[in-house]
Every structure is written in C-alpha cells, then in structure tokens.
Amino acid sequence: MPVNKKISFSIWYIFLAIWAVILVHDFIHALQKLEELPYSEFRTLVAAGSVAEVTVTHQALTGKLKPEEGSREQKLFTTIRVEDPDLVKELNAHHVKFTGVVETTFVRDLMSWLLPTLVFVGIWFFIFRRLGQGQGGFMTVGQSKAKIYAEKDTKVTFADVAGVDEAKDELREVIEFLQTPEKFTRLGGKIPKGILLVGPPGTGKTLLARAVAGEAGVTFFSISGSEFVEMFVGVGAARVRDLFEQAKVKAPCIIFIDELDAIGKARGMGPLAHEEREQTLNQLLVEMDGFDPRIGVILMAATNRPEILDPALLRAGRFDRQVLVDRPDKIGRLAILRVHAKQVVLGPDADLDVIAGMTPGFSGADLANIINEATLLTVRRNKEQVGLPELQEAVERVVAGLEKKNRVLNKMEKERVAYHEVGHALVALSLPGADPIQKISIIPRGIAALGYTLQLPTEDRFLMAKTELENKIAVLLGGRIAEELIFGEASTGAQNDLVNATDIAKSMVKSYGMSEKLGTVTLDRERQPLFMQIQMPQEKGDYSEETAREIDCEVRRIIDEQYERVKVLLAAQKPSLLEGAKQLLEHEVISGADLKAIMGK
Ligand code: ADP
Ligand code: ZN
C-alpha cells in the first residue's frame, strides 16, 4: 500500500502543533528554574534587600533575586499577588525596580473558546470518518493515500495483452492519435477525450491502458479512485487538479483512473452523501471540461460497475466512449495462457489447450495466476519443466479460490444455461421484427448473469408497436421455456427474465393503453427514474382496487398468451435447440449466424 509521506492539511496537525507549543512553553519555564515562593517569604526577601526586580501582573508577581555571593546566577521567582498597600513603599525603600504589565487577555480568551471548538470538531470528524470507512486508524486519517504514479515507459505492449482483440482494435485509434496528434488536428477529426474501460475485475483493463501508453511511447499517469475516498474534504479535489496539471506538462500522455466508480458514484446517493467524493467528482468534471485533447492528453478510466456512475461522467465530451473488456472465450484464454507461459519452461506434455478448455469464466488475472501456481508447484516438486499435472492442479487451486466467489459453474449448470440461452435466441430468430442476435455466450459475466444472449437493435428506437412489445416478452420467456422443455422443470436462472417480461406487460396495460379490456387510458403517471439503475418507489396511480385487480389479470393474460405461443414455437424447433446447445457447450460462444445455419438444416 503506497503511503504518501507528504504532509497534507489535517485537524490533527493543528492539535499536534498546539500540544508542541504547550510542551515548549513548559520546558522553557523549567529551564529558568522559576521558583514559587510564599508571599510571606517574598516580603522577607524584599526586607532583606535580596530582590533585584519585580514585575506585577494581574494575578502574580514575578521577579529576579540578586545574585548570591560568589555567583552570577539570578534566581527567578514567582509569587501570588495579594492586596498589599505597603508593597510599593517597601519596594521603593529597598531600591527594587518594579514594573507593571498590562496583561492582554486576548490570547487566553481566544484559546478558551478555540481549543474546545477544535476538540469538538476533531472528535466529530473522527467519528464521521470512522462511520464512513470502518477502517483506517488514527494516523492514517488525513494522510493522503492517493498517489499519482507516473511511468515514463510502461514497457507493456499490445503483445502482452491477449484475448481482448475487440478492445484493442478500438484503442488503436488512440495510440495513433497520441503518436501523431498533428494528423488528427489537421484533418479536424474527432479526438477522443475520455475512454471508459468496462469489465469485470482482472480482465486486463489496467494492463490495456498501460499497453496503450507503451505502444504510443507516452507517459502513463495513474491513480486509483478508491484511494480518494479515504481523504479529507478538499484533498481529493486538489489531487485531481494536481494530476491534470502534471499531465499537461508531460503531454502527450495518458491519465488512467482505476476504480472510477469509487469517485464517480451518482451524486446525492444514499443517506450520507459523501462530501469528499462529490468534491472530487466535481473537480474531475471541471478538469475534463477544461482541457483540450489536442494538447495530447487522453483520459482513460476503468470500472466494473458502469451502471452506478454519475450520468454526468458519461456525457458527450467526457467519458463518452466505452470499451467493453469482457472475460475471454476459449481462444482468448489460450492466447492469455501463452502470453504468461512465455516466462516459464513448459514440458512437452503441457498442453495449454486443455487448460483453456477447463477454465470457462476465468479472467486474465486468474489465468496468469494458474501459470504462477503451476510454476510454484513445479519448483516444489524439484522438476525442471512445468507439466500438465502441475497445470491441472493449479487450475483446481485457483478454482477453489474462485468458488467462494460463486463464479464457476458445474457441468449441470452449464448445460442448463446453454439451453436457456439458445431458447432466448431461437425465439428471437423465429419472430419477425425482433432485434437480431449478435452472439450467445455461456461465459459467466458480471455477478448475476450466468450466460447471455446479446441482442442488438439495428437502430435507435423511440416507438414500439404492440406486437414488438409482445415479441420482446416472448424472447424473454424463451429461456425458461427451453429449460422446461429439456429438463421438465424450471430453474431459478430465469428470474431476471420474468421480472423484465412482467414489467413490459405492466407498462403495456398501465402506461400505453394497449389492453382492450381496460381501454385506452393511462393509469400511471410516467415517472422518470433519477438515475438509470436506481429503483424509485413506484407510485400507485389513482385507480380503484377493482381496477388494480383487472390490471393484474390483464398482465397475466398477456404473459400467458406469449407463454403458450413460445411453447409451441420451441417445441417445433427442438432439433435446433438441441444442436444449438451442443455447439454452445462446445465453443462457449456462438454467433447469431451460427444458430441461423443450424435452424436452416
Ligand atoms: P483489471 O484492471 O481489469 O482489474 P488488470 O489489468 O489489473 O485487471 O489485470 C491483472 C493481471 O492479470 C495483469 O497484470 C496480467 O498479468 C493479467 N491479465 C489480465 N488480463 C489479461 C490479458 N487479457 N492478457 C494477459 N494478461 C492479462
Ligand atoms: Zn435468460
């Protein structure tokens, strides 16, 4: 963990300073050997002529004694001040110098309210931060951990990143721009400003960003979003300003922000809006708007949760370009294994193809870990070359680590997911007007989806006809019905589909007036959710209980109708379903065209 030594502003430093002043003060007093005398003794000393001078203050008398015989040291003393009308006469009589001091009580007064305030504010801050983070001890509070790393040459190239060819293709343009910005500016081409790498952890987002810098031969500035959140209000924003200033000097360069979601969460979310994060985010937005990419600075960021980002971050001129960095398919996994195996000596039996086949759902980081574990095992067994047994055991070890995260499917589950996804796709391909299928995958993705069917609209849609909505419901139901058809029962895997299908049916009835029974009325005021993914509490429109029951009936009728329709459709397509699932299990990813070919047979 990088801990920045640089001292940053903190309440605790003020406390330390005050404490230090008090200590020094006491220390000086102690040095001066200030002797406290009873008043009576003081009078005796005055009478004896041993007092050299006296200073009278509001509450006390301080002064110096005459040096003792044979010594030059003048002892200092202090005594309490009492009402003594004769004192002045007495001092005069013994030729004692005396002065009075008009004591300024300002400092004391100031301290008397400032200190408690500081203590109060300090405690308040301390408690608050504890609440917010749940970690980070006393000493780390206020120490900025967000370190800006600057690498002149990352030494990473595209050859070190495998299995993410699509992402690489999209980033080639950025490299070209960083190498020859003149070319772009001359032609007036649109220059990317912010690029968001989206994908699960360990898929090589950081690696890709560094490779872009390495390929272009520019400086790579990086900073992690999560480190900002632990800082004091104001520090994060200052750090962001710093980062951009440094980058502008070093242009052309890349600024990389890892874990952007830590700073970029939608503002005002949650009961305790996080002041520090908001300031940092605002500063980031300001900086992004304020720089002209033509100077040769490209901003890159990574996140695995794009849906919680503040929409302002994704607006045009900010992170308006998103690059998906997904978990690799089998071919990708093989390529990644090969990249990492370059650094070790493989035995003749070490077939990486076998390992690639064993590891669906693994990220690049997991695969790198396999090679590493296998090497360790080889060393432990006193072998010279990494063999297949070591590799296989390494897979098991990494799987054991991953299983805790619930990512790896067993064989049964994989089969189910395959039929489910092919079910969706078959329905989509059979219905006229449904969005075309791009690809079908059983590589687990994200936390919820075990597989997915990527259906991309060919154009932006603003209007939808009733049949199109019905088709959408049909496609959503296709997964579940395929499972029922093959296994005779449904699984929990279709929950999300059912939720979506029900939502569409509800909207048809309540918002779009598409139910003949209820007529062409809108029963709900459409409420735009504030943020994309955040569920707003649904407001019940003003209709009667009876109408509510009718709505439920209509929703059920719509779903049931589609259910029957899809059931018939898929039963007729059963050979394609079986063949499609078989292909999918074998290759993990198949394209819509592949499936069409199967249907054509
Ligand atoms: P992310 O930023 O997406 O969480 P990283 O870039 O930090 O992932 O990846 C961690 C490590 O995993 C990398 O340093 C690299 O060794 C390995 N790795 C991940 N993805 C790939 C890949 N596509 N090709 C080669 N190695 C990879
Ligand atoms: Zn589904």
XYZ file of C-alpha atoms in Angstrom, residues 193-201 205-206 209 221-229 236 240 243-244 255-267 269 274 276-288 291 298-315 317-323 532:
80
model
C -11.141 12.635 -24.713
C -12.273 10.102 -22.190
C -12.366 6.362 -22.672
C -14.041 4.146 -20.157
C -12.903 0.541 -19.966
C -15.786 -1.507 -18.660
C -15.446 -5.083 -17.487
C -15.158 -7.475 -14.567
C -12.085 -7.363 -12.325
C -8.229 -3.119 -18.066
C -5.229 -1.647 -16.307
C -4.323 1.185 -20.544
C -0.180 8.692 -15.089
C -2.295 6.521 -12.880
C -4.286 6.969 -9.757
C -6.876 4.813 -8.066
C -10.347 6.060 -7.334
C -10.764 4.149 -4.108
C -7.854 5.971 -2.543
C -9.612 9.279 -2.905
C -12.479 8.294 -0.726
C -9.135 14.755 -3.366
C -7.236 15.814 -9.222
C -2.903 15.262 -11.688
C -4.154 17.237 -14.649
C -4.149 9.689 -17.383
C -5.592 6.475 -16.027
C -8.114 6.390 -13.185
C -8.667 2.908 -11.819
C -11.911 2.131 -9.976
C -13.633 5.197 -11.302
C -16.861 4.148 -9.603
C -15.330 4.934 -6.211
C -15.318 8.632 -7.115
C -17.926 8.599 -9.807
C -20.923 7.226 -7.949
C -24.045 9.150 -8.753
C -24.097 12.238 -6.618
C -26.974 8.852 -3.416
C -20.173 11.745 0.714
C -15.321 14.357 -0.222
C -16.311 12.163 -3.113
C -18.642 14.772 -4.515
C -15.987 17.436 -4.408
C -13.524 15.139 -6.087
C -16.042 14.181 -8.732
C -16.951 17.799 -9.387
C -13.307 18.696 -9.760
C -12.841 15.813 -12.177
C -15.755 17.047 -14.274
C -14.352 20.558 -14.256
C -10.908 19.346 -15.326
C -12.347 17.159 -18.045
C -8.782 20.525 -21.229
C -6.098 11.203 -23.132
C -8.087 10.231 -20.112
C -8.762 6.572 -19.513
C -10.656 5.011 -16.649
C -11.727 1.564 -15.587
C -14.803 0.326 -13.807
C -16.678 -2.891 -13.321
C -19.862 -1.127 -12.341
C -20.690 1.389 -15.067
C -24.332 1.456 -14.037
C -23.684 3.278 -10.784
C -21.637 6.041 -12.367
C -22.965 9.542 -12.249
C -24.598 10.174 -15.622
C -22.695 13.456 -15.860
C -19.493 11.468 -16.277
C -20.786 9.726 -19.373
C -21.983 12.805 -21.187
C -17.063 15.382 -24.110
C -16.360 13.314 -21.026
C -16.245 9.522 -20.883
C -18.333 9.311 -23.986
C -16.539 6.294 -25.364
C -16.906 2.968 -23.635
C -14.850 -0.084 -24.410
C -30.557 4.690 -14.516
